[in-house]
Structures are given as structure tokens and as C-alpha cells.
Amino acid sequence: EFVNFTDFFNRIIDRFEMSKEQNVVFNRKFSKQARFVEIDEDKVTQVLYNIISNALKYSPEGGTITYRLKERGNMLEVSISDQGVGIPKDNLLKIFDRFYRVDKARTRKLGGTGLGLAIAKEMIHAHGGRIWATSEEGKGTTIYFTLPMESVQEDEWI
Ligand code: ATP
Ligand code: MG
């Protein structure tokens, strides 16, 4: 479907904000401006659920999760940053592999199967986008992904 990603993203963040049990602050750093993408809403919802669930799972008490949208050429870049434990540099690519989990001891008590980001990667690639992570140990993690944007050309609608 043809979707205004700005509204779609806000609705998903709203749902997490209403149901979260952790003491974590949500900071939305993007304008209300419409940004159009052609996506399978169910699949991209699942991608965002996986990423935001991780951000919450690894956030410290009182931490902030920051949401951003940026237009880079014809791609929309979405990012979700947390202030959690972070991920060692050597593992930044592996977290997108099936069943891969950093530090089995640490993550065992937090639960999960290690599939969330592998599924997210498959779905973003199927949409023609990319997904990657940056992180600083002890300071936090940012997950980025891109989606091709649709330019709304007025004359197409005449
Ligand atoms: P599942 O998503 O299947 O419930 P999971 O969360 O362990 O399990 P992924 O979402 O694929 O699996 O993440 C893989 C691993 O990457 C995690 O186990 C964790 O070690 C690391 N990771 C992912 N997101 C973060 C984050 N925001 N901060 C720190 N580590 C993270
Ligand atoms: Mg996960």
C-alpha cells in the first residue's frame, strides 16, 4: 500500500508509549510533514515492533529512546536510538543473523530467540531498503533502516 510513513510511524510509537511498563522516555525528533512510501504495512509494523522491543528491553531505567526520520535522496532513513548496554563493534553485523545473540549469559535472562533482527533484515531487503546498526558500549545503540520514497507528482493525479 501507499502509506504516509510519518503518520504510520507515529501510530506505532503511540501504541508502545501507551503499553510500555518500563520507565523510559520517548523522544520523537521528526516533523509532521508527510513522507510517502509503498510498503506492506503488516511487515513493516513487525520490523518496527522488533526494533522498538529490543530498544525497550536493553534500555536502562529512566533512559530515552529517540525516533528520527530523515530524507536522503529518494530514500527515507528511519532510526531508533537507545541508551542501553550497547553492542561490541565485532558483533554489529552478526546481530542480523538468525539465532545470533550477543553474550548468551546477559541476554538469557532478558529472553528472546535471536530472530527479531534477522526477520527485520529480510523484510527491509524485500522492500528495497537497507538495515544496519551503530553502537557504543555502555552508551547505547542505534538501528537504522531505509525505504524507497515515492515522490508525489501532482500531474499524476490530474
Ligand atoms: P527475539 O527478538 O527473537 O525475541 P532477541 O531480541 O535476542 O530475540 P534480536 O532482536 O534478533 O534477538 O537481536 C539479536 C541480539 O542483538 C540480541 O540478543 C542482543 O544481544 C542484541 N541487540 C539487539 N538490539 C539491541 C539493543 N538495542 N541494545 C543492545 N543489544 C541489542
Ligand atoms: Mg529482539
Coordinates of C-alpha atoms and ligand atoms in Angstrom, one line a residue:
E1 CA 0.0 0.0 0.0
F2 CA 0.9 3.7 -0.5
V3 CA 1.4 5.0 3.1
N4 CA 2.3 8.3 4.8
F5 CA 5.2 6.9 6.8
T6 CA 5.2 9.8 9.3
D7 CA 1.6 9.0 10.5
F8 CA 2.2 5.3 10.4
F9 CA 5.4 5.6 12.5
N10 CA 3.6 7.9 15.0
R11 CA 0.8 5.4 15.4
I12 CA 3.2 2.6 16.2
I13 CA 5.2 4.7 18.6
D14 CA 1.9 5.8 20.3
R15 CA 1.0 2.1 20.9
F16 CA 4.3 1.4 22.5
E17 CA 4.1 4.5 24.6
M18 CA 0.7 3.5 25.9
S19 CA 1.6 -0.1 26.8
K20 CA 5.2 0.2 28.0
E21 CA 5.9 -0.8 31.6
Q22 CA 9.4 0.5 31.8
N23 CA 10.3 4.0 32.9
V24 CA 11.7 5.0 29.5
V25 CA 11.1 8.4 27.8
F26 CA 10.2 8.5 24.1
N27 CA 11.6 11.4 22.1
R28 CA 10.3 11.9 18.5
K29 CA 12.7 14.1 16.5
F30 CA 10.9 14.4 13.2
S31 CA 8.4 16.9 11.7
K32 CA 4.8 16.2 10.9
Q33 CA 5.5 16.5 7.2
A34 CA 4.1 13.7 5.1
R35 CA 6.6 11.2 3.7
F36 CA 5.2 8.6 1.3
V37 CA 6.4 5.0 0.9
E38 CA 5.0 1.9 -0.7
I39 CA 5.1 -0.8 1.9
D40 CA 3.4 -3.9 3.2
E41 CA 2.1 -2.3 6.5
D42 CA 2.0 -5.6 8.4
K43 CA 5.6 -6.4 7.6
V44 CA 7.0 -3.0 8.4
T45 CA 4.9 -3.0 11.6
Q46 CA 6.7 -6.2 12.5
V47 CA 10.1 -4.7 11.7
L48 CA 9.3 -1.7 14.0
Y49 CA 8.0 -3.9 16.7
N50 CA 11.2 -6.0 16.8
I51 CA 13.4 -2.9 16.9
I52 CA 11.4 -1.0 19.5
S53 CA 11.0 -4.1 21.7
N54 CA 14.8 -4.5 21.7
A55 CA 15.3 -0.8 22.5
L56 CA 13.0 -1.1 25.4
K57 CA 14.5 -4.5 26.5
Y58 CA 18.0 -3.1 26.6
S59 CA 17.2 0.4 28.0
P60 CA 18.2 1.4 31.5
E61 CA 15.7 2.7 34.0
G62 CA 14.9 6.4 33.1
G63 CA 16.6 6.1 29.7
T64 CA 15.4 7.8 26.5
I65 CA 14.5 6.2 23.2
T66 CA 14.9 8.7 20.3
Y67 CA 13.0 8.3 17.0
R68 CA 14.2 10.0 13.8
L69 CA 13.1 10.3 10.2
K70 CA 15.4 11.8 7.5
E71 CA 15.2 12.1 3.8
R72 CA 18.3 11.1 2.0
G73 CA 17.9 11.5 -1.8
N74 CA 15.0 9.2 -2.7
M75 CA 15.4 7.1 0.4
L76 CA 13.7 7.6 3.8
E77 CA 16.0 6.8 6.7
V78 CA 14.4 5.7 9.9
S79 CA 16.4 5.4 13.1
I80 CA 15.7 4.3 16.7
S81 CA 18.3 5.0 19.4
D82 CA 18.5 3.8 22.9
Q83 CA 20.8 4.5 25.8
G84 CA 21.3 0.8 26.8
V85 CA 24.3 -1.5 27.2
G86 CA 25.3 -1.2 23.6
I87 CA 26.8 -3.9 21.3
P88 CA 30.5 -4.6 20.8
K89 CA 31.8 -3.5 17.3
D90 CA 32.7 -7.1 16.3
N91 CA 29.0 -8.1 16.7
L92 CA 27.3 -5.2 14.9
L93 CA 26.8 -7.3 11.7
K94 CA 26.1 -10.6 13.4
I95 CA 23.0 -9.3 15.3
F96 CA 21.1 -9.5 12.0
D97 CA 21.9 -13.3 11.7
R98 CA 19.3 -15.9 12.7
F99 CA 19.6 -17.0 16.3
Y100 CA 22.6 -14.8 17.0
R101 CA 22.6 -13.2 20.4
V102 CA 25.4 -11.1 22.0
D103 CA 26.6 -12.5 25.3
K104 CA 24.4 -15.5 26.0
A105 CA 24.6 -15.1 29.7
R106 CA 23.4 -11.5 29.6
T107 CA 20.6 -12.0 27.2
R108 CA 19.3 -15.3 28.6
K109 CA 17.6 -13.5 31.5
L110 CA 16.0 -11.0 29.1
G111 CA 14.5 -13.7 26.9
G112 CA 14.1 -14.0 23.2
T113 CA 15.2 -16.3 20.4
G114 CA 17.6 -14.1 18.4
L115 CA 15.2 -14.0 15.4
G116 CA 13.8 -10.5 15.6
L117 CA 16.5 -8.6 13.7
A118 CA 17.0 -11.4 11.1
I119 CA 13.3 -11.2 10.2
A120 CA 13.6 -7.4 10.1
K121 CA 16.5 -7.6 7.7
E122 CA 14.6 -10.0 5.4
M123 CA 11.6 -7.7 5.3
I124 CA 13.6 -4.5 4.8
H125 CA 15.6 -6.1 1.9
A126 CA 12.3 -7.3 0.4
H127 CA 11.2 -3.6 0.3
G128 CA 14.4 -2.5 -1.4
G129 CA 15.9 -1.0 1.7
R130 CA 19.0 -1.5 3.9
I131 CA 19.3 -2.1 7.7
W132 CA 22.3 -1.5 9.9
A133 CA 23.4 -0.7 13.5
T134 CA 25.8 1.6 15.2
S135 CA 26.6 1.3 18.9
E136 CA 28.9 2.5 21.7
E137 CA 29.3 0.0 24.5
G138 CA 27.8 1.4 27.7
K139 CA 26.3 4.4 25.9
G140 CA 23.7 2.9 23.5
T141 CA 22.6 1.6 20.2
T142 CA 21.0 3.0 17.1
I143 CA 19.3 0.8 14.5
Y144 CA 18.8 2.4 11.1
F145 CA 16.8 1.2 8.1
T146 CA 15.9 2.8 4.8
L147 CA 12.9 2.6 2.5
P148 CA 12.5 3.9 -1.1
M149 CA 10.3 7.0 -1.1
E150 CA 7.6 7.8 -3.6
S151 CA 7.6 11.3 -4.8
V152 CA 4.0 12.6 -5.1
Q153 CA 3.8 14.2 -8.5
E154 CA 0.8 16.4 -8.8
D155 CA 0.3 15.8 -12.6
E156 CA -0.1 12.1 -12.0
W157 CA -3.4 12.9 -10.2
I158 CA -5.0 15.1 -12.9
Ligands
ATP1 P1 13.8 -12.0 19.7 O1 13.8 -10.7 19.0 O2 13.7 -13.2 18.8 O3 12.9 -12.1 20.8 P2 16.4 -11.2 20.5 O4 15.9 -9.8 20.9 O5 17.5 -11.7 21.4 O6 15.3 -12.2 20.4 P3 17.2 -10.0 18.0 O7 16.1 -8.9 18.2 O8 17.5 -10.5 16.7 O9 17.0 -11.1 19.0 O10 18.6 -9.3 18.5 C1 19.8 -10.1 18.4 C2 20.7 -9.7 19.5 O11 21.3 -8.4 19.3 C3 20.1 -9.6 20.9 O12 20.1 -10.9 21.5 C4 21.0 -8.7 21.6 O13 22.2 -9.3 22.1 C5 21.5 -7.7 20.5 N1 20.7 -6.5 20.5 C6 19.6 -6.2 19.6 N2 19.2 -4.9 19.9 C7 19.9 -4.4 20.9 C8 19.9 -3.1 21.5 N3 19.0 -2.2 21.2 N4 20.8 -3.0 22.5 C9 21.7 -3.9 22.8 N5 21.8 -5.1 22.2 C10 20.9 -5.4 21.3
MG2 MG 14.5 -8.8 19.6

